[in-house]
Amino acid sequence: MDADLRISLHAWMVLTRTFDDAMVSMWKQGRGLGGTFSQRGHEAISVGAGMALGPDDVVAPMHRDLGTYLVRGMSPERIFSNLLGKATGPSRGRDANLHGMGDLGLGIIGYISHIPQALPTTLGAAMAFRYRGERRVAMTFVGDGGTCSGGFHETLNMAALYRAPFVLVIENNQYAYSTPLHQQMAVSDLAARAASYGVAAERVDGNDVEAVYRAVSAAVERARNGEGPSAIEAVTMRMLGHAIHDGAEYVPAELLEEWAAKDPIERHRNVLLEDGVVDTVDLEKMREVAQQRIAEAIAEAEKAPYPDPATVTEGVYA
Amino acid sequence: MSGDQGTGGRELTYLEAIAEALSVEMERDERVLVLGEDVGGTFGGAFKVTKGLAERFGDRRVMNTPIAELGFVGMANGMALMGLRPVVEVQFADFISTAFDSIVQFAATNHYRWGGAIPWVIRAPSDGGIRSGPFHSQNPEAWFVHTPGLKVVAPATPADAKGLLISAIRDDNPVIFFEAKPLYRSVRGPVPEGEYLVPIGDARIARRGSDVTIVTYGSQLHEALAAAERLAVDGIDTEVVDLRTLKPLDVDTVLDSVARTGRVLVVHSANRNAGVGAEVAARIAEEAFMWLDAPVTRLGGLDIPIPFSPPLEDAYRPDATKIEAAVRKLVAF
């Protein structure tokens, strides 16, 4: 893999983690608004998968795919503005946290809470590309929990049936809110669920950004070449609670310790150092740049205006 | 409000008028496609509304889907976001509940939440009276009328079926198009050729009268008109307002009629409790109270699942006889 690409993957993960750490700390200080969702531990998936798309492709990220929003070019200022209910966020104060952050100019379809609504919607985007003969791909994400929902099965069946240019990344982070995998399903291989519909499926280490990037890139290429849909199960761990209020006491401490040792950013950092792609000075600079960038974004979002209540009914209809 | 139902010599059934609207729009606009269960091939749908479309426009534009309403309406959401204009058939309006999230959570809220327009149409064959039982007879329009972000239409005549379907396809918002399936082959009327549009949000005075107003839509329009003829024999002059669009509601046309007659009966096949008639009645009570000479009255289906057996279904549904009785009571108030 090209050194610049490896560095870029790392830099986006660092920016994502820096955003997340700052957000969690803001909410704990009472400077947040409503709830929010930490994506800690998911950086390799959201960044690796997001980077695998081309500029004309479309993606529907979930609430833990902060890295994908950033990679697609949504600025940290706009995202913090959305989190704080400001007029300058992509939903103009209409939708909460990382929901409703659609921007078709950036190829992003906004997320809704109803799992797995993003799946059939994204399939529809893929079908529109196929309908017009465009070499574009549509990608979305689902958690382990979402694979239990009917819409997951309906979508994968149709994606395979229509050979749609559709890519699904299954983020197996071990928990659906407080419910562990073994209480959600009698199977443990989520890729097999997709494969059973005739969707090309594989499982990757979701804490290895380069592995995620390679697997999703291959899936995107297949989709672009008319070879049909793919599902990639990326195995990881949700390192904090479901949402900011959730202490996740139900997760065994030893499980978190085990996964903390596999932290995607720490791991990639060591690989880059071992391979001589970067040195510690580069990494320190990368961290400082990210911190500076996020601090500026927060300052801008905090001073941005709230939406005018006179506009509350605007936009219900196109 | 407009009353023109076309004056050309040509007549079509309600079903033929819908089919013609689909053809006209598919011919005109490459972005329009049809999808749903059994709509494709030579079969052409459970009611044959799409028969012939696949031969004419190809499988690419007339897509059969698996039994997966949540999935294929969700798919239509994505197609619409990317600039297509899908027309989705849910085989019976009763099955639309299976796609509820895709409609009321995604499609209805999307433009408000982040500006992504969802220009699809869902065609939902609704209504009963044809002995089809609890799951092939429903009128679920109130769920959608209650949902911000949707538009809901329910034509009663062949001309309106064509004109409103073309308008729905060209609308930039999600539109639910309730077809009254008892009318498919039983009602025939003049239908203008070519690109005939009836604006969404415009009620029609289907019959002029001065003593009492019946506000209705869908198949009950024909029951109301039949009742009006019987009432006329006794000198009761009934005005009939066909709402045509249920959301947005043409309140002005309703209020104007009530102001002239002072008595109003609201009729629909759907069960009465919290139905569309409740909203109509509330708007009249709020905005036309000073004109009323009698209480606003509603006649709807009973608040029960729709029964199958003829005496039971007839007991459930409003019809011309029940409408006539309700009007006589209103006039005598």
XYZ file of C-alpha atoms in Angstrom:
651
model
C 0.000 0.000 0.000
C 1.200 3.456 -0.957
C 2.903 5.309 1.930
C 0.877 8.493 1.432
C -2.339 6.501 1.622
C -1.189 4.766 4.815
C -0.344 8.111 6.382
C -3.648 9.530 5.238
C -5.596 6.641 6.768
C -3.774 7.229 10.023
C -4.303 10.988 10.004
C -8.055 10.596 9.482
C -8.234 8.096 12.347
C -6.358 10.498 14.605
C -8.685 13.343 13.645
C -11.706 11.117 14.290
C -10.456 10.035 17.720
C -9.530 13.603 18.615
C -13.028 14.766 17.667
C -14.547 11.946 19.698
C -12.425 12.569 22.802
C -13.218 16.280 22.707
C -16.925 15.584 22.217
C -17.090 13.146 25.138
C -15.316 15.607 27.363
C -17.636 18.461 26.326
C -20.709 16.408 27.093
C -19.298 15.372 30.470
C -18.717 19.044 31.238
C -22.325 19.822 30.378
C -21.375 21.800 27.254
C -23.227 19.379 24.965
C -26.842 19.218 23.887
C -29.049 16.165 24.352
C -27.347 12.828 23.889
C -24.452 11.859 21.703
C -22.686 8.708 20.575
C -19.009 7.969 20.988
C -17.484 5.931 18.182
C -14.321 5.104 20.104
C -12.877 1.912 18.705
C -14.601 2.212 15.311
C -12.050 4.486 13.635
C -10.472 1.789 11.470
C -13.844 0.839 10.033
C -15.317 4.279 9.389
C -12.079 5.666 7.966
C -10.952 2.527 6.121
C -14.337 2.016 4.475
C -14.901 5.719 3.805
C -11.534 6.052 2.060
C -12.342 3.115 -0.218
C -15.079 5.072 -2.008
C -14.613 7.240 -5.064
C -15.676 10.894 -5.241
C -18.936 10.159 -7.102
C -19.967 7.297 -4.836
C -22.569 7.658 -2.124
C -22.515 6.529 1.486
C -25.046 6.363 4.302
C -22.994 6.321 7.516
C -24.397 5.236 10.880
C -24.108 7.077 14.175
C -20.669 5.611 14.952
C -19.202 6.370 11.526
C -17.843 9.804 12.352
C -14.691 9.020 10.384
C -16.693 8.475 7.210
C -18.309 11.906 7.482
C -14.894 13.500 7.933
C -13.291 11.561 5.083
C -16.141 12.541 2.738
C -15.381 16.179 3.467
C -17.928 17.168 6.059
C -16.059 19.687 8.194
C -15.696 19.221 11.954
C -17.324 22.647 12.374
C -20.478 21.511 10.614
C -20.608 18.267 12.581
C -20.154 19.989 15.946
C -22.796 22.499 14.852
C -25.204 19.638 14.250
C -24.378 18.136 17.636
C -25.088 21.475 19.292
C -28.364 22.139 17.413
C -26.979 25.127 15.554
C -28.272 26.652 12.324
C -24.932 25.925 10.658
C -25.151 22.138 10.941
C -26.234 20.050 7.949
C -29.679 19.539 9.489
C -29.967 23.236 10.485
C -30.949 22.274 14.010
C -33.629 19.887 12.878
C -32.021 16.579 13.729
C -29.999 15.437 16.708
C -26.360 14.353 17.107
C -25.060 12.418 14.090
C -28.519 11.867 12.645
C -29.845 13.839 9.709
C -26.383 14.814 8.505
C -27.103 14.248 4.845
C -25.358 16.262 2.172
C -25.777 14.952 -1.334
C -23.042 17.324 -2.528
C -20.633 15.240 -0.445
C -22.307 11.969 -1.412
C -23.716 11.486 2.092
C -27.218 10.196 2.858
C -28.420 11.262 6.312
C -29.053 8.683 8.986
C -32.266 7.908 10.841
C -32.620 6.013 14.109
C -34.776 3.247 12.689
C -32.447 0.357 12.084
C -31.841 -0.752 9.349
C -33.537 1.948 7.234
C -30.177 2.961 5.777
C -29.917 -0.419 4.028
C -32.871 -0.323 1.643
C -32.319 3.398 1.060
C -28.726 2.779 0.059
C -29.779 -0.119 -2.132
C -32.128 2.328 -3.867
C -29.230 4.706 -4.493
C -27.270 1.796 -5.976
C -30.249 0.858 -8.133
C -30.525 4.435 -9.408
C -26.876 4.250 -10.503
C -27.496 0.929 -12.209
C -30.675 2.273 -13.829
C -28.776 5.143 -15.422
C -25.750 3.022 -16.308
C -23.438 5.043 -14.059
C -20.284 3.438 -12.658
C -21.073 4.575 -9.135
C -21.330 2.608 -5.906
C -23.535 3.027 -2.828
C -22.293 1.896 0.573
C -23.779 1.755 4.038
C -23.187 0.306 7.466
C -25.116 -1.815 9.932
C -24.298 -3.069 13.427
C -24.485 -6.627 14.681
C -27.859 -5.690 16.162
C -29.183 -4.493 12.825
C -28.454 -7.832 11.182
C -31.354 -9.231 13.232
C -33.847 -6.853 11.680
C -36.090 -7.809 8.774
C -34.902 -4.930 6.617
C -31.362 -6.352 6.626
C -32.620 -9.588 5.121
C -35.005 -7.913 2.676
C -32.247 -5.619 1.441
C -29.558 -8.245 0.987
C -31.960 -10.519 -0.844
C -32.872 -7.740 -3.280
C -29.282 -6.493 -3.608
C -28.179 -9.950 -4.743
C -31.267 -10.473 -6.894
C -30.700 -7.210 -8.780
C -26.865 -7.450 -8.713
C -26.825 -3.928 -7.359
C -23.589 -1.918 -6.964
C -24.118 -2.039 -3.215
C -21.594 -2.491 -0.422
C -22.547 -3.191 3.170
C -20.114 -2.905 6.058
C -21.306 -4.852 9.089
C -19.792 -3.334 12.210
C -19.797 -6.203 14.625
C -19.032 -4.358 17.847
C -20.286 -7.164 20.115
C -23.181 -5.283 21.676
C -26.565 -3.929 20.617
C -26.949 -1.335 23.370
C -26.677 -3.645 26.422
C -27.373 -6.938 24.672
C -24.339 -9.058 23.788
C -24.108 -10.992 20.544
C -25.009 -14.357 22.063
C -28.298 -12.939 23.353
C -29.189 -11.555 19.922
C -28.689 -14.573 17.691
C -27.886 -18.260 17.705
C -25.124 -17.819 15.117
C -21.853 -15.947 15.400
C -20.830 -15.503 11.772
C -22.538 -12.356 10.489
C -20.842 -12.503 7.094
C -22.548 -15.861 6.594
C -25.917 -14.168 7.002
C -25.129 -11.997 3.990
C -23.579 -14.865 2.027
C -26.758 -16.891 2.389
C -28.497 -14.418 0.063
C -25.856 -14.650 -2.638
C -23.958 -11.563 -1.517
C -20.151 -11.848 -1.648
C -19.176 -11.750 2.012
C -16.024 -11.817 4.083
C -14.926 -11.086 7.611
C -12.076 -8.724 8.439
C -10.318 -7.463 11.533
C -12.213 -4.241 12.164
C -9.343 -2.787 14.163
C -6.926 -3.057 11.241
C -7.525 -0.004 9.076
C -5.503 -1.289 6.153
C -7.339 -4.617 6.137
C -10.680 -2.796 6.185
C -9.544 -0.495 3.395
C -8.376 -3.404 1.227
C -11.520 -5.476 1.738
C -13.909 -2.582 1.135
C -11.891 -1.376 -1.866
C -12.172 -4.817 -3.449
C -15.929 -4.805 -2.768
C -16.308 -1.319 -4.244
C -14.378 -2.395 -7.325
C -16.576 -5.467 -7.809
C -19.682 -3.332 -7.454
C -18.331 -0.753 -9.903
C -17.601 -3.468 -12.441
C -21.135 -4.806 -12.304
C -20.156 -7.918 -10.344
C -22.795 -7.386 -7.676
C -23.045 -6.549 -4.002
C -20.719 -7.377 -1.124
C -20.858 -7.434 2.641
C -17.807 -7.045 4.841
C -18.116 -7.979 8.481
C -15.602 -5.872 10.384
C -15.141 -7.214 13.895
C -14.490 -4.650 16.601
C -15.624 -3.529 20.044
C -17.696 -0.583 21.198
C -15.314 0.872 23.776
C -17.746 3.220 25.532
C -21.470 3.061 26.243
C -24.233 3.009 23.666
C -24.672 6.753 24.165
C -23.059 9.345 26.384
C -25.355 8.666 29.344
C -24.584 4.944 29.329
C -21.786 3.751 31.602
C -21.923 0.284 30.005
C -21.424 -1.459 33.337
C -22.864 -4.529 31.648
C -19.657 -5.005 29.603
C -17.104 -7.183 31.429
C -13.976 -5.177 32.273
C -11.701 -7.922 30.926
C -13.388 -7.743 27.527
C -12.680 -4.020 27.319
C -9.088 -4.588 28.425
C -8.646 -7.210 25.753
C -9.900 -4.831 23.075
C -8.054 -1.811 24.451
C -4.868 -3.723 23.701
C -6.032 -3.932 20.077
C -6.792 -0.228 19.749
C -6.911 0.518 16.007
C -4.955 3.761 16.179
C -2.251 2.444 18.502
C -1.837 -0.644 16.336
C -1.578 1.278 13.110
C 0.822 3.732 14.668
C 3.158 0.874 15.635
C 2.935 -0.656 12.163
C 3.762 2.647 10.506
C 6.729 3.165 12.839
C 8.006 -0.377 12.284
C 7.758 0.039 8.532
C 9.555 3.349 8.712
C 6.675 5.182 7.038
C 6.597 7.825 9.780
C 8.635 8.745 12.816
C 7.464 9.871 16.229
C 7.950 13.526 15.329
C 5.546 13.105 12.382
C 3.027 11.433 14.639
C 3.256 14.095 17.310
C 2.727 16.750 14.635
C -0.270 14.852 13.301
C -1.788 14.781 16.777
C -1.189 18.499 17.295
C -2.715 19.380 13.933
C -5.795 17.331 14.798
C -6.145 18.939 18.216
C -5.817 22.393 16.763
C -8.360 21.587 14.048
C -10.921 20.228 16.525
C -10.426 23.096 18.999
C -11.138 25.571 16.190
C -14.183 23.605 15.101
C -15.641 23.554 18.611
C -15.042 27.272 19.073
C -16.755 28.030 15.785
C -19.700 25.722 16.475
C -20.167 27.110 19.984
C -20.429 30.656 18.722
C -22.602 29.760 15.716
C -26.228 30.921 15.905
C -29.183 28.758 16.802
C -31.846 28.486 14.123
C -34.502 31.198 14.081
C -37.735 29.814 15.571
C -39.597 31.673 12.821
C -38.184 29.051 10.417
C -39.502 26.065 12.395
C -42.025 25.011 9.754
C -39.688 25.521 6.804
C -38.587 22.578 4.720
C -41.264 20.004 5.556
C -41.981 19.857 1.825
C -39.626 20.161 -1.099
C -61.411 24.228 -6.591
C -62.003 23.122 -10.130
C -64.885 21.169 -11.535
C -63.839 20.307 -15.070
C -63.917 16.573 -15.535
C -63.239 16.684 -19.273
C -65.770 17.026 -22.007
C -64.230 14.909 -24.759
C -66.244 11.992 -26.072
C -63.729 9.429 -24.891
C -64.510 7.505 -21.695
C -62.192 5.307 -19.641
C -62.662 3.189 -16.572
C -61.007 4.312 -13.348
C -58.413 1.575 -13.844
C -57.722 2.519 -17.472
C -57.278 6.121 -16.427
C -54.608 5.159 -13.890
C -52.850 2.959 -16.435
C -52.913 5.797 -18.947
C -51.359 8.204 -16.429
C -48.498 5.752 -15.891
C -47.925 5.389 -19.641
C -48.030 9.119 -20.267
C -45.484 9.817 -17.560
C -43.173 6.924 -18.448
C -43.223 8.049 -22.064
C -42.490 11.638 -21.101
C -39.887 11.137 -18.388
C -37.139 8.492 -18.377
C -36.763 8.956 -14.607
C -40.195 7.418 -13.978
C -40.238 3.708 -13.231
C -42.721 1.295 -11.713
C -41.958 -1.315 -9.065
C -43.846 -3.664 -6.786
C -45.033 -7.196 -6.326
C -46.154 -8.863 -9.581
C -46.306 -5.580 -11.504
C -43.951 -6.734 -14.258
C -43.844 -9.190 -17.110
C -47.023 -10.093 -18.924
C -48.914 -10.398 -15.635
C -49.214 -6.686 -14.868
C -50.203 -6.663 -11.215
C -52.909 -8.207 -9.068
C -55.441 -5.770 -10.561
C -53.742 -5.531 -13.998
C -53.153 -1.803 -13.620
C -49.599 -2.175 -14.989
C -50.438 -4.724 -17.656
C -48.621 -3.972 -20.885
C -46.129 -1.573 -19.300
C -43.288 -4.114 -19.192
C -43.741 -4.984 -22.890
C -43.710 -1.308 -23.743
C -41.016 0.035 -21.422
C -38.943 -3.055 -20.561
C -38.129 -4.880 -17.333
C -35.678 -2.152 -16.355
C -38.545 0.305 -15.894
C -41.181 -2.127 -14.659
C -39.581 -4.076 -11.850
C -40.979 -7.036 -10.013
C -40.014 -7.127 -6.351
C -39.984 -9.849 -3.710
C -42.538 -9.728 -0.881
C -40.592 -7.130 1.074
C -42.555 -3.887 1.383
C -40.255 -2.274 3.953
C -37.338 -3.096 1.669
C -38.746 -2.017 -1.667
C -40.322 1.188 -0.383
C -36.972 1.875 1.306
C -35.321 1.173 -2.042
C -37.669 3.692 -3.645
C -36.509 6.234 -1.036
C -32.927 5.822 -2.230
C -33.891 5.870 -5.905
C -35.864 9.067 -5.359
C -32.995 10.686 -3.440
C -30.765 9.983 -6.428
C -33.151 11.672 -8.831
C -35.463 8.911 -10.071
C -39.261 9.058 -9.784
C -40.368 5.616 -8.672
C -44.044 4.706 -8.649
C -44.460 1.894 -6.156
C -47.464 -0.403 -6.107
C -48.297 -1.946 -2.761
C -50.527 -4.767 -3.855
C -53.261 -3.887 -1.363
C -53.349 -0.756 0.796
C -53.718 -3.138 3.752
C -50.082 -4.224 3.266
C -48.718 -0.688 3.431
C -48.250 -1.100 7.179
C -45.370 -3.461 6.426
C -43.532 -0.506 4.876
C -44.470 1.968 7.606
C -40.935 2.909 8.717
C -39.787 3.507 5.165
C -42.722 5.875 4.633
C -43.384 7.747 7.867
C -39.912 7.705 9.387
C -37.609 8.039 6.395
C -39.506 9.503 3.449
C -41.779 11.839 5.389
C -39.068 13.430 7.531
C -36.134 13.527 5.169
C -36.584 16.879 3.488
C -37.216 18.629 6.788
C -34.240 16.958 8.438
C -31.567 17.586 5.820
C -33.074 18.735 2.579
C -33.072 15.520 0.559
C -36.258 15.403 -1.535
C -38.053 12.053 -1.972
C -40.243 12.314 -5.062
C -41.987 8.949 -5.129
C -45.595 7.848 -5.433
C -47.052 4.861 -3.643
C -50.145 3.518 -5.357
C -52.305 1.794 -2.751
C -55.420 -0.091 -3.895
C -57.774 0.499 -0.979
C -61.378 0.213 0.152
C -63.865 -2.617 0.288
C -67.431 -3.535 -0.346
C -66.182 -6.316 -2.580
C -66.196 -9.125 0.003
C -62.462 -9.287 0.556
C -62.252 -9.511 4.328
C -60.178 -7.738 6.974
C -56.892 -7.679 5.049
C -57.940 -6.711 1.533
C -60.480 -3.971 2.288
C -58.791 -1.330 4.400
C -58.645 2.449 4.137
C -55.520 3.393 6.100
C -55.311 7.006 4.877
C -55.589 8.581 8.339
C -52.167 7.203 9.382
C -50.565 9.134 6.559
C -52.696 12.243 6.769
C -51.421 12.482 10.361
C -47.791 12.349 9.185
C -46.047 15.661 8.374
C -44.106 15.535 5.126
C -46.429 13.315 3.124
C -49.127 14.203 0.624
C -52.195 11.986 0.356
C -54.633 11.849 -2.541
C -57.758 9.745 -3.054
C -59.441 10.243 -6.431
C -63.048 9.211 -7.052
C -63.399 9.634 -10.813
C -61.409 8.396 -13.830
C -60.417 11.947 -14.798
C -59.174 12.743 -11.303
C -57.392 9.395 -11.087
C -55.396 10.248 -14.185
C -54.883 13.925 -13.429
C -53.896 13.428 -9.801
C -51.549 10.527 -10.567
C -49.677 12.620 -13.114
C -49.475 15.485 -10.610
C -48.297 13.058 -7.919
C -45.527 11.712 -10.150
C -44.356 15.249 -10.919
C -44.518 16.347 -7.269
C -41.149 16.598 -5.502
C -42.545 15.028 -2.319
C -43.665 11.546 -1.288
C -47.292 11.141 -2.327
C -49.559 8.281 -1.289
C -52.148 7.658 -3.964
C -55.148 5.746 -2.638
C -56.951 4.009 -5.463
C -60.493 2.956 -4.621
C -60.433 -0.578 -5.949
C -64.229 -1.029 -5.991
C -64.168 1.701 -8.674
C -61.526 0.065 -10.910
C -63.973 -1.389 -13.419
C -67.328 -0.161 -12.108
C -66.838 3.520 -12.860
C -66.317 4.939 -16.332
C -66.082 8.571 -17.311
C -64.611 11.155 -19.643
C -60.823 11.457 -19.362
C -58.821 14.070 -21.241
C -56.053 12.661 -23.438
C -52.338 13.279 -23.002
C -50.778 15.259 -20.196
C -53.847 16.021 -18.079
C -53.040 17.324 -14.597
C -55.334 17.863 -11.619
C -53.604 19.952 -8.941
C -52.931 18.306 -5.594
C -54.702 20.138 -2.758
C -57.786 21.111 -4.722
C -61.250 19.827 -3.773
C -64.077 19.739 -6.319
C -67.770 20.541 -6.007
C -69.141 17.350 -7.524
C -72.751 18.486 -7.174
C -74.132 21.936 -6.478
C -76.799 22.290 -3.800
C -78.068 24.737 -1.199
C -79.573 22.826 1.747
C -76.818 20.568 3.004
C -73.173 19.710 2.237
C -71.752 16.206 2.044
C -67.942 16.187 2.237
C -66.482 12.917 1.015
C -63.850 11.236 -1.194
C -63.066 7.972 -2.938
C -65.781 5.412 -3.528
C -68.178 7.155 -1.127
C -68.467 10.035 -3.597
C -70.626 7.780 -5.749
C -72.758 6.744 -2.768
C -73.172 10.405 -1.812
C -74.207 11.387 -5.339
C -76.757 8.547 -5.412
C -78.121 9.670 -2.041
C -78.330 13.259 -3.306
C -80.511 12.157 -6.226
C -82.936 10.403 -3.872
C -83.004 13.413 -1.530
C -83.732 15.720 -4.453
C -86.990 13.876 -5.017
C -88.128 15.269 -1.667
C -86.798 18.714 -2.422
C -83.599 18.429 -0.369
C -80.901 20.118 -2.400
C -77.560 18.498 -1.539
C -74.124 19.843 -2.339
C -71.377 17.219 -2.598
C -67.729 18.167 -2.084
C -65.173 15.653 -3.323
C -62.013 16.327 -1.344
C -59.793 14.488 -3.893
C -56.700 15.411 -1.856
C -56.679 14.508 1.843
C -53.347 16.184 2.613
C -53.036 19.091 2.147
C -56.730 19.544 2.801
C -58.625 22.135 0.736
C -60.305 23.670 3.765
C -61.420 26.769 1.867
C -63.686 24.835 -0.489
C -65.247 22.981 2.460
C -65.798 26.150 4.498
C -67.230 27.996 1.528
C -69.756 25.226 0.975
C -70.688 25.040 4.660
C -71.165 28.805 4.739
C -73.758 28.438 1.982
C -75.635 25.392 3.357
C -75.158 25.542 7.161
C -75.396 21.771 7.440
C -72.638 19.256 6.836
C -72.171 15.499 6.754
C -68.672 14.058 6.361
C -68.534 10.561 4.865
C -65.736 8.035 4.346
C -65.302 4.283 4.115
C -62.526 4.277 6.715
C -63.608 3.740 10.288
C -64.827 6.896 11.941
C -62.675 7.270 15.054
C -59.857 9.785 14.424
C -60.399 9.454 10.703
C -60.012 12.150 8.064
C -63.602 13.193 8.845
C -62.553 14.140 12.369
C -60.102 16.689 11.009
C -62.655 18.048 8.544
C -65.238 18.339 11.317
C -62.761 20.053 13.628
C -61.803 22.618 10.999
C -65.470 23.382 10.354
C -66.144 23.702 14.091
C -63.184 26.058 14.491
C -63.660 28.170 11.410
C -67.329 28.007 10.366
C -69.175 27.682 13.677
C -71.176 30.844 13.018
C -72.609 29.374 9.809
C -73.792 26.081 11.267
C -77.501 25.326 11.688
C -76.897 21.756 12.888
C -74.060 19.761 14.486
C -71.310 18.636 12.127
C -72.036 14.957 11.539
C -69.712 12.142 10.525
C -70.552 8.870 8.862
C -67.712 6.375 8.575
C -67.018 2.704 8.894
C -67.684 1.165 12.286
C -64.722 1.012 14.673
C -64.109 -2.666 14.047
C -61.843 -4.721 11.803
C -63.517 -4.950 8.404
C -65.615 -8.114 8.330
C -65.914 -10.500 5.391
C -69.454 -11.851 5.273
C -71.842 -9.648 3.180
C -74.335 -8.755 5.957
C -71.461 -7.908 8.281
C -69.519 -5.873 5.734
C -72.676 -4.014 4.729
C -73.271 -3.227 8.395
C -69.701 -1.881 8.588
C -69.743 0.390 5.517
C -71.506 3.650 4.779
C -73.644 3.521 1.640
C -76.221 5.657 -0.183
C -79.047 4.511 2.094
C -77.164 5.354 5.278
C -76.034 8.667 3.820
C -79.595 9.521 2.840
C -80.835 8.779 6.364
C -78.075 10.838 7.941
C -78.857 13.819 5.687
C -82.576 13.639 6.477
C -81.714 13.745 10.172
C -79.457 16.744 9.641
C -82.043 18.627 7.657
C -84.689 17.932 10.318
C -82.442 19.185 13.143
